[in-house]
XYZ file of C-alpha atoms in Angstrom:
433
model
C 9.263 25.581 -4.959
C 8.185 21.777 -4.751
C 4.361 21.153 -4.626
C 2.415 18.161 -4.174
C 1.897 16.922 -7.331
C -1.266 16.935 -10.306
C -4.571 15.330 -9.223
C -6.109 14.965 -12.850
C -3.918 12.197 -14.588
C -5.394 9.797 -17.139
C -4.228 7.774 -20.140
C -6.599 8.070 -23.636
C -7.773 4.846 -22.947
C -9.199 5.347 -19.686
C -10.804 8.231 -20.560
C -12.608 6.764 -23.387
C -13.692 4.075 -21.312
C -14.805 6.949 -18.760
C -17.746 8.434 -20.969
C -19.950 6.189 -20.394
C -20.212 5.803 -16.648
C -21.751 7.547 -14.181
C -19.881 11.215 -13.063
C -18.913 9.379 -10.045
C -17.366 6.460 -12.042
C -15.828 8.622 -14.507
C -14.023 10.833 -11.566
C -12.517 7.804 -10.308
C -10.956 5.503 -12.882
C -7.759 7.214 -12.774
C -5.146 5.028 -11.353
C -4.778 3.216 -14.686
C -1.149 5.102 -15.772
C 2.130 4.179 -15.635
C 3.934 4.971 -12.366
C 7.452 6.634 -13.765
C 8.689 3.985 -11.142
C 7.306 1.234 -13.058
C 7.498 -1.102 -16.647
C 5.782 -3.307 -18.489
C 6.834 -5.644 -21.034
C 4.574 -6.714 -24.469
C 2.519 -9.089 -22.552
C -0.922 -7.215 -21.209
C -1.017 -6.206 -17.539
C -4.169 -8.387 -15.586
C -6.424 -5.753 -14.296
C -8.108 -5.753 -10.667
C -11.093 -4.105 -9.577
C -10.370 -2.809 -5.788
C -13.664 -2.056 -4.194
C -13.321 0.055 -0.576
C -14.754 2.586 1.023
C -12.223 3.442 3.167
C -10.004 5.789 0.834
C -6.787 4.885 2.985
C -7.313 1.610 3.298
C -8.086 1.417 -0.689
C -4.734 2.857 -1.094
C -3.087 0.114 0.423
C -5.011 -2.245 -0.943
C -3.846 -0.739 -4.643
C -0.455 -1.043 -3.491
C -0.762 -4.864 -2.714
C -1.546 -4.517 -6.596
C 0.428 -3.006 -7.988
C 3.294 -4.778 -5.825
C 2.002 -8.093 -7.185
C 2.678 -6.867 -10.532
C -1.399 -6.023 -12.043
C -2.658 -2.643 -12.846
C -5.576 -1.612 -10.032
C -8.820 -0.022 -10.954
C -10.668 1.237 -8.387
C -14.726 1.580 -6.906
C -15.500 3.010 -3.912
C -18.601 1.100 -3.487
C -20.304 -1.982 -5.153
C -22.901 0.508 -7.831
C -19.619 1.546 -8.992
C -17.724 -1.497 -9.151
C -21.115 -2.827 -11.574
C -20.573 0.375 -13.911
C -16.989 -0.677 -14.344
C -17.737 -4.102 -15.073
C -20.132 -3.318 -17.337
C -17.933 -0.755 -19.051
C -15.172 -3.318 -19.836
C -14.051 -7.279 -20.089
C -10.456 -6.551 -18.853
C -10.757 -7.083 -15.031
C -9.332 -10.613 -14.082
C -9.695 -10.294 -10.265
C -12.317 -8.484 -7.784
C -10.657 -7.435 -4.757
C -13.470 -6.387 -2.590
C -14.085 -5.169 1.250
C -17.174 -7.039 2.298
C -18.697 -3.750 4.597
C -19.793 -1.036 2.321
C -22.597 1.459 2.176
C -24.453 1.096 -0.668
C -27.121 -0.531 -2.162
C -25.063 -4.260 -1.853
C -22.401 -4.854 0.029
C -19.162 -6.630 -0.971
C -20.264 -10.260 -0.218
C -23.361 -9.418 -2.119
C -21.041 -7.949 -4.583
C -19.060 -11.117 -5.163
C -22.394 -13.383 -6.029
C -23.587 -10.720 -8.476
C -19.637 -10.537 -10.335
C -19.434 -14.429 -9.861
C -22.977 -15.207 -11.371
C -22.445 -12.224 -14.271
C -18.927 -12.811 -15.215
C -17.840 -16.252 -13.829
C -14.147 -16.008 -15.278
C -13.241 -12.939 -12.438
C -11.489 -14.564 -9.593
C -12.768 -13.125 -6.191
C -10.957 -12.303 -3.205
C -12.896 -10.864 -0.204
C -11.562 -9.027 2.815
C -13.214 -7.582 6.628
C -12.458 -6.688 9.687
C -15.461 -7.681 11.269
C -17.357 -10.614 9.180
C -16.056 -13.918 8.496
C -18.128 -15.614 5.805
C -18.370 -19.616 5.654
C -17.210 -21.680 2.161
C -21.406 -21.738 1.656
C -22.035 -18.245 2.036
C -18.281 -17.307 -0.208
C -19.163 -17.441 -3.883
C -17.118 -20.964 -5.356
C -13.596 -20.687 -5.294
C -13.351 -17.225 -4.014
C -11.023 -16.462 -1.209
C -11.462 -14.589 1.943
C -8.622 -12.341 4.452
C -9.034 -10.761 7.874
C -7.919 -7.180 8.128
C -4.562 -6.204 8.577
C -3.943 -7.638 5.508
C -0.479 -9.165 5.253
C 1.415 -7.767 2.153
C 3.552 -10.904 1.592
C 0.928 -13.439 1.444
C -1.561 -10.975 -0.310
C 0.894 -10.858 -3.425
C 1.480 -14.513 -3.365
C -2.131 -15.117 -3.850
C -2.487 -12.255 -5.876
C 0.072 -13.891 -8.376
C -1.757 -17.248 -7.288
C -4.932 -16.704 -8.593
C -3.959 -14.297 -11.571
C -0.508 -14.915 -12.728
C 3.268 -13.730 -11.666
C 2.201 -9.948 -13.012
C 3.720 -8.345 -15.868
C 3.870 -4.550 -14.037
C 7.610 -4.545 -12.821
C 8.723 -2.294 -9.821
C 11.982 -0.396 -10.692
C 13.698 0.722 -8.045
C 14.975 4.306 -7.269
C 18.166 5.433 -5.575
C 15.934 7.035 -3.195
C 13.734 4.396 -2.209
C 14.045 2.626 0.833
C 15.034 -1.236 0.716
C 12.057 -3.525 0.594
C 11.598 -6.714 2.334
C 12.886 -9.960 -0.079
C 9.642 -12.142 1.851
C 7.415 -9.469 -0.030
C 7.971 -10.501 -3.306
C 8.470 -14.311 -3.135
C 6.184 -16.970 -4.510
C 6.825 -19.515 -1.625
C 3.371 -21.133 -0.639
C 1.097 -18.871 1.472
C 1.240 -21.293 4.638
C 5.152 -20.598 4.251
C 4.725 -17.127 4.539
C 6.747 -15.727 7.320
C 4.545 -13.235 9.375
C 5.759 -9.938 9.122
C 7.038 -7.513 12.530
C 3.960 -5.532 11.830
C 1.604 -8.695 11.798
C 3.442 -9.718 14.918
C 2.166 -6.379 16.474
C -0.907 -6.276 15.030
C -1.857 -9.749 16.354
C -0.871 -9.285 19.651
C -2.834 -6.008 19.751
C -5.885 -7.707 18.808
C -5.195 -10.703 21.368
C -4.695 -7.684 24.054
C -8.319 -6.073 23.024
C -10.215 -9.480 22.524
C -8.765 -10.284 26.529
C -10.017 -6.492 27.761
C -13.303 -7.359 25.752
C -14.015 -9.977 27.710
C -13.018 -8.948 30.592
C -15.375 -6.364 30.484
C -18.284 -8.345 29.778
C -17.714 -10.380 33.106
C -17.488 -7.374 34.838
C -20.587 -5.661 33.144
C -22.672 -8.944 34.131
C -21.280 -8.963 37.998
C -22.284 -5.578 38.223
C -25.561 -6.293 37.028
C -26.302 -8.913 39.347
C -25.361 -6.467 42.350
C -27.551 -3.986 41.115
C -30.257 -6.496 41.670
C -31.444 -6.164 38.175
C -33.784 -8.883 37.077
C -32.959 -12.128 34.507
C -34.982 -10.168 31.869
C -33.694 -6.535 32.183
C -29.908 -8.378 32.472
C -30.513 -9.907 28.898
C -31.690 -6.777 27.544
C -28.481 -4.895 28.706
C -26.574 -7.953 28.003
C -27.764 -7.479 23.919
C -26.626 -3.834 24.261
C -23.485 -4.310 25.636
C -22.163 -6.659 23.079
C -23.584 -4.579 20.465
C -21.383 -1.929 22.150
C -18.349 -4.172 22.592
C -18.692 -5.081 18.637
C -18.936 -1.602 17.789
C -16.072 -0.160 19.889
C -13.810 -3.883 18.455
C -14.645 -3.341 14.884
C -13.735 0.488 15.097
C -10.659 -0.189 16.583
C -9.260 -2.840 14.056
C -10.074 -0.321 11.616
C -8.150 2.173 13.124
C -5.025 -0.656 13.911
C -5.589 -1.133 10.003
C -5.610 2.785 9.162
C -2.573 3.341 10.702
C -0.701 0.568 9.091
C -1.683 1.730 5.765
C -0.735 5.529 6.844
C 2.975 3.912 8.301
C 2.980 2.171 4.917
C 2.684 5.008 2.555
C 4.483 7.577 4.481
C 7.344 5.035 4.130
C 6.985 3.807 0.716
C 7.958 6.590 -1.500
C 10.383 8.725 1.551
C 13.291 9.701 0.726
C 14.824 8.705 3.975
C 13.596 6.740 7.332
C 13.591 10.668 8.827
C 11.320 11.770 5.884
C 9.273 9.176 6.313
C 8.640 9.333 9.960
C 7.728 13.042 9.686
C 5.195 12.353 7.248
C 3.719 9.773 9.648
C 3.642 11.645 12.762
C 2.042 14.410 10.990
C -0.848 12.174 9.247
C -1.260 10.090 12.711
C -1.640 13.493 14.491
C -4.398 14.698 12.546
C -6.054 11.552 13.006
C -5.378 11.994 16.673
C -6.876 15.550 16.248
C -9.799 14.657 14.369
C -11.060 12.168 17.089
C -10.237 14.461 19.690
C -12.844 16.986 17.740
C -15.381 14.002 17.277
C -15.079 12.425 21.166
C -16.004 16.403 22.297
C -19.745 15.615 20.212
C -19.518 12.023 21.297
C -18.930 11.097 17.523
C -21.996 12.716 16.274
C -22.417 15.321 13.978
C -18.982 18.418 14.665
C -18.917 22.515 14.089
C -17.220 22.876 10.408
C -15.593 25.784 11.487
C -14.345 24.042 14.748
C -13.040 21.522 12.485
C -11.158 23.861 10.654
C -9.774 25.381 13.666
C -8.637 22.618 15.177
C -6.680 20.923 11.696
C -4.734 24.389 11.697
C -4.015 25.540 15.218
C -1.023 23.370 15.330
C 0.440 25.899 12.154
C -0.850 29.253 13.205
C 1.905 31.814 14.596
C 2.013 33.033 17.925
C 0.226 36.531 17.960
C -0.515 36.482 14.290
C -3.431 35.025 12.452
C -1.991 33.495 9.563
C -5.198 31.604 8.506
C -7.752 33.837 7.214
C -11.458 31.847 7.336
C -14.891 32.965 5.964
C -18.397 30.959 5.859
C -21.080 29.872 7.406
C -20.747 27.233 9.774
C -22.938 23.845 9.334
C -22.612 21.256 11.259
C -20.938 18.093 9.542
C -20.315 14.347 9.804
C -18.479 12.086 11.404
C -16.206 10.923 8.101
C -16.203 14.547 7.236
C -14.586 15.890 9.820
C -11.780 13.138 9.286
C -11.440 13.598 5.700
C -11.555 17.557 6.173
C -9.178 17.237 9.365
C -6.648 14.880 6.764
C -6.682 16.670 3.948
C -5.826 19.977 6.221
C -3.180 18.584 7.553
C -1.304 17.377 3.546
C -2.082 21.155 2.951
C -0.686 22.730 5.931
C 2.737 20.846 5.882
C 2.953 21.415 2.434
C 2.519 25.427 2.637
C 4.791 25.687 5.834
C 7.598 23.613 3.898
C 7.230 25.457 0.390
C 4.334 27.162 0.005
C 2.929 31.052 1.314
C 3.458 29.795 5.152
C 7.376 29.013 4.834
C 7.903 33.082 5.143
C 6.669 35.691 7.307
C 4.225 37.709 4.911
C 2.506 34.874 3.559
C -0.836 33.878 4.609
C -3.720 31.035 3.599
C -7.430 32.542 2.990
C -10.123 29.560 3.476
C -13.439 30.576 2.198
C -16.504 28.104 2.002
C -20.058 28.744 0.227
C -23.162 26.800 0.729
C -25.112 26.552 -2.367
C -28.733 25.611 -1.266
C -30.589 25.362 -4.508
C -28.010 23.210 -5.874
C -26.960 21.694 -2.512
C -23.444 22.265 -2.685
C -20.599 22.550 -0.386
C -17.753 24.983 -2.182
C -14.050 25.231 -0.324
C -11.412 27.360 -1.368
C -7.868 27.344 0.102
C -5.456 29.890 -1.501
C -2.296 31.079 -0.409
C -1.015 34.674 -0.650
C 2.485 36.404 -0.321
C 4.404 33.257 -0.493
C 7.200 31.883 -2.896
C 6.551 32.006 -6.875
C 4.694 28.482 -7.482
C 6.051 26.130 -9.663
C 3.810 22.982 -10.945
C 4.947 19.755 -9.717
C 7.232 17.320 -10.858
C 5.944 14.511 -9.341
C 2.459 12.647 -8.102
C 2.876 12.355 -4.309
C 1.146 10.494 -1.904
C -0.224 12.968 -0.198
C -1.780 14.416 -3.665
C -3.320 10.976 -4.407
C -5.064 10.885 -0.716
C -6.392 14.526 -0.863
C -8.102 13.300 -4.293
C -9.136 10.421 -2.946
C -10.614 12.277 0.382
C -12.493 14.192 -2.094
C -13.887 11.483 -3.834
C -14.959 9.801 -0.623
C -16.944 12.757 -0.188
C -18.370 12.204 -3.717
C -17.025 15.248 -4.674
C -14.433 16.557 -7.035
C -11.000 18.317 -6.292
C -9.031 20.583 -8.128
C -4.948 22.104 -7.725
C -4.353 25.373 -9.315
C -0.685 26.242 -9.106
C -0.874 29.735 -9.871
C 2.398 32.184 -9.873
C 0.931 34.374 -7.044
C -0.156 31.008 -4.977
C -1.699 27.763 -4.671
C -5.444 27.129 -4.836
C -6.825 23.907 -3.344
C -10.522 23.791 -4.450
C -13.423 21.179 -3.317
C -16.989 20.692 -4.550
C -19.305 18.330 -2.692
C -22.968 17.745 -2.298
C -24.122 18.949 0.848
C -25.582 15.726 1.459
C -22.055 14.047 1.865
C -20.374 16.363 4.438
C -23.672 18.308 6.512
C -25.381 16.537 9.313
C -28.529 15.694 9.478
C -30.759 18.088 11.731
């Protein structure tokens, strides 16, 4: 029986380095092994610090690393990205998102790292901000999301060196683009079919933008609404417009990481375009939950539901839930809705769901004294369970889900089933009332 693989995977060194950071730190500097589909020669791998919040855009962002040939560490916000730095004098590049919660975020990041440890090259991304030369520390650099892989590793290599991390290639891995890996100058850089896309989706929503703002002002004036009340609404509305642009590049950029990584390690185009109809459909499922609450705070149990409807039998309950329903946030109900999904495909394909008797028990505590959220998934009557073989994809974003929680995730692969097991402080995942 195949299973997604091990969450827990660390080298010595990177667990020494771990004790001294904060738990969140230490539960997060784990990306520092050896992919079995990778080398290295004598000459030491550059290390770069990858600082995002967004756990699937990180992920792609890590990629672009480890593509460019450097070993990726990564921070989920700046606090963390400080306790790494000051942990260690190995990190040649910062690789930072400029929005972050937090007590900085990444633009204040980049003066701090620039000002503390000049010799770190910087590179700064956003969808939404685009910082001047002045307000960009000296000599950093600075992308617009979607990135673009291609000239992402050229500057990568650039700024740090050709890389001495090595891809090896699989029989099972699908061909890669030759424009990815070259070192031709970055204004060379042919734009990808997914740029192309990108772009001209963006062009699209900038034109419907503004567009709507006319529209919104001409309706205004026919309303009779005064100069004063017009520039009021006017201030709203393109705080709206913002809002509703800079979700929706994130979401054009979500996707394109999800397309990339359901792709990257398939063992077939088919394979791969399962896996990314079933992650794009629990995205689709998790807004549909959030625009019923107007994207505020969504039923836990409702959340639940609605991640495993799509797997439950016709006129028998196969998912077995118990605990008290809170109401939860916004990026909880994605991450909860995401991580569902990895776990329901995974049981219907080879775990307690691929035959008839088996069946998945979800049971949640909330511990109020020590404000904590416990889940439990385990799965009964199904196959004997076998521990992986292999670190999947979809076990590297169901850790990372977890950590973007701030909490910590566990697999059990016990003979008489699987046990999926998340602990998170209440304060990441419950709404406030």
């Amino acid at each position: 029986m195949k299973r997604i693989g091990s969450l827990f995977v660390r080298d010595k060194r990177s667990t020494v380095r771990a004790i001294s950071l904060s738990a969140a730190a230490r539960c997060r500097i784990h990306r520092e092994t050896v992919s079995p589909l990778m080398s290295t020669n004598s000459i030491a791998v550059p290390k770069v610090l990858v600082v995002e919040d967004e756990m699937i855009l990180r992920m792609r962002a890590v990629d672009i690393v480890e593509d460019a040939g450097f070993h990726p560490v990564e921070a989920v916000n700046a606090d963390e990205a400080i306790s790494i730095l000051e942990s260690r004098s190995d990190i040649s590049l910062l690789f930072t998102d400029i929005q972050m919660p937090g007590s900085i975020d990444g633009l204040k990041l980049a003066h701090a790292v620039h000002d503390r440890w000049p010799s770190i090259k910087i590179i700064l991304v956003s969808g939404q901000v685009k910082p001047t030369d002045a307000e960009r520390p000296a000599d950093s650099r600075f992308f617009g999301k979607p990135l673009g892989v291609a000239q992402m590793i050229a500057e990568l290599q650039a700024m740090v060196g050709e890389g001495a991390l090595k891809i090896v290639p699989s029989a099972t891995e699908l061909p890669q683009d030759d424009a990815s890996h070259s070192m031709a100058p970055i204004e060379a850089s042919p734009r990808s079919a997914q740029e192309v896309v990108l772009s001209a989706e963006n062009d699209s929503l900038r034109l419907l933008l503004e567009q709507a703002g006319i529209d919104a002002e001409t309706l205004l004036v026919q309303a009779g609404i005064d100069a004063k009340e017009r520039e009021a609404a006017d201030k709203l509305q393109k705080l709206i417009l913002g809002e509703l642009h800079h979700r929706i590049k994130n979401t054009l950029s979500t996707v394109s990481a999800i397309a990339s990584q359901s792709f990257r390690a398939a063992p077939s185009i088919e394979h791969g375009q399962k896996a990314m109809e079933g992650r794009l459909t629990a995205l689709t499922r998790a807004h549909d939950v959030l625009m019923q609450v107007s994207w505020a705070s969504a039923s836990l149990i409702h959340t639940f539901g609605s991640a495993t409807e799509p797997y439950e039998s016709q006129g028998a309950r196969r998912f077995h839930f118990n605990g008290p329903d809170i109401q939860i946030t916004s990026s909880a109900v994605i991450a909860l809705a995401m991580t569902f999904n990895e776990l329901c495909t995974n049981t219907t394909k080879f775990g307690a769901l691929s035959v008839p008797a088996g069946r998945v028990e979800i049971a949640w505590t909330v511990d109020e004294p020590k404000q904590r959220l416990r889940l439990f998934w385990t799965e009964r009557g199904g196959p004997v369970v076998r521990p992986p073989t292999r670190r999947s994809f979809g076990t590297r974003m169901m850790e990372s889900l977890g950590q973007q929680l701030n909490g910590q995730v566990q697999l059990a692969y016990e003979p008489s089933g699987f046990v999926y097991a998340l602990d998170v402080p209440l304060g990441s995942v419950m709404a406030a009332a």
